[in-house]
Coordinates of C-alpha atoms in Angstrom, one line a residue:
M1 CA -10.4 0.2 16.0
S2 CA -6.6 -0.3 16.4
G3 CA -3.9 -1.2 14.0
K4 CA -1.1 0.1 11.8
L5 CA -2.3 2.5 9.1
L6 CA -0.5 1.8 5.9
D7 CA 0.7 4.6 3.7
T8 CA 0.2 4.5 0.0
N9 CA 4.0 4.5 -0.6
V10 CA 4.4 1.4 1.5
V11 CA 1.7 -0.5 -0.4
I12 CA 3.1 0.6 -3.8
N13 CA 6.7 -0.3 -2.8
Y14 CA 5.5 -3.7 -1.6
I15 CA 3.7 -4.3 -5.0
K16 CA 7.0 -3.4 -6.7
G17 CA 8.9 -5.9 -4.7
S18 CA 10.7 -3.7 -2.1
D19 CA 12.4 -5.6 0.6
S20 CA 11.9 -2.8 3.1
A21 CA 8.2 -2.6 2.5
E22 CA 7.9 -6.3 2.8
K23 CA 9.7 -6.1 6.2
I24 CA 7.2 -3.4 7.4
L25 CA 4.3 -5.6 6.5
Q26 CA 5.8 -8.7 8.0
N27 CA 6.5 -6.8 11.3
S28 CA 2.9 -5.6 11.3
G29 CA 1.3 -9.0 11.2
N30 CA -2.4 -9.0 10.8
D31 CA -2.7 -5.6 12.4
C32 CA -2.7 -3.4 9.3
C33 CA -5.4 -1.2 7.7
E34 CA -5.7 1.3 4.9
S35 CA -7.4 4.7 4.9
A36 CA -10.1 5.6 2.4
I37 CA -7.5 8.1 1.0
T38 CA -4.9 5.3 0.4
V39 CA -7.5 3.1 -1.3
G40 CA -8.6 6.0 -3.5
E41 CA -5.0 6.8 -4.4
L42 CA -4.3 3.2 -5.3
M43 CA -7.5 3.0 -7.4
F44 CA -6.6 6.2 -9.2
G45 CA -3.1 5.0 -10.0
A46 CA -4.4 1.6 -11.2
K47 CA -6.9 3.3 -13.5
K48 CA -4.3 5.7 -14.8
I49 CA -1.9 2.8 -15.7
K50 CA -4.8 0.9 -17.3
T51 CA -5.6 3.7 -19.7
V52 CA -2.0 4.4 -20.7

């Protein structure tokens, strides 16, 4: 398996509308992936926001 591993901060910044994060993703094309840790962190954050 090959590809560019996305960090949680890049994904969060993209969701928030960051131009730099968008450029990172555009330059990566379809060659991106996320680790199980990143997915877990995003799910934890989403659950935390939902309960607040």
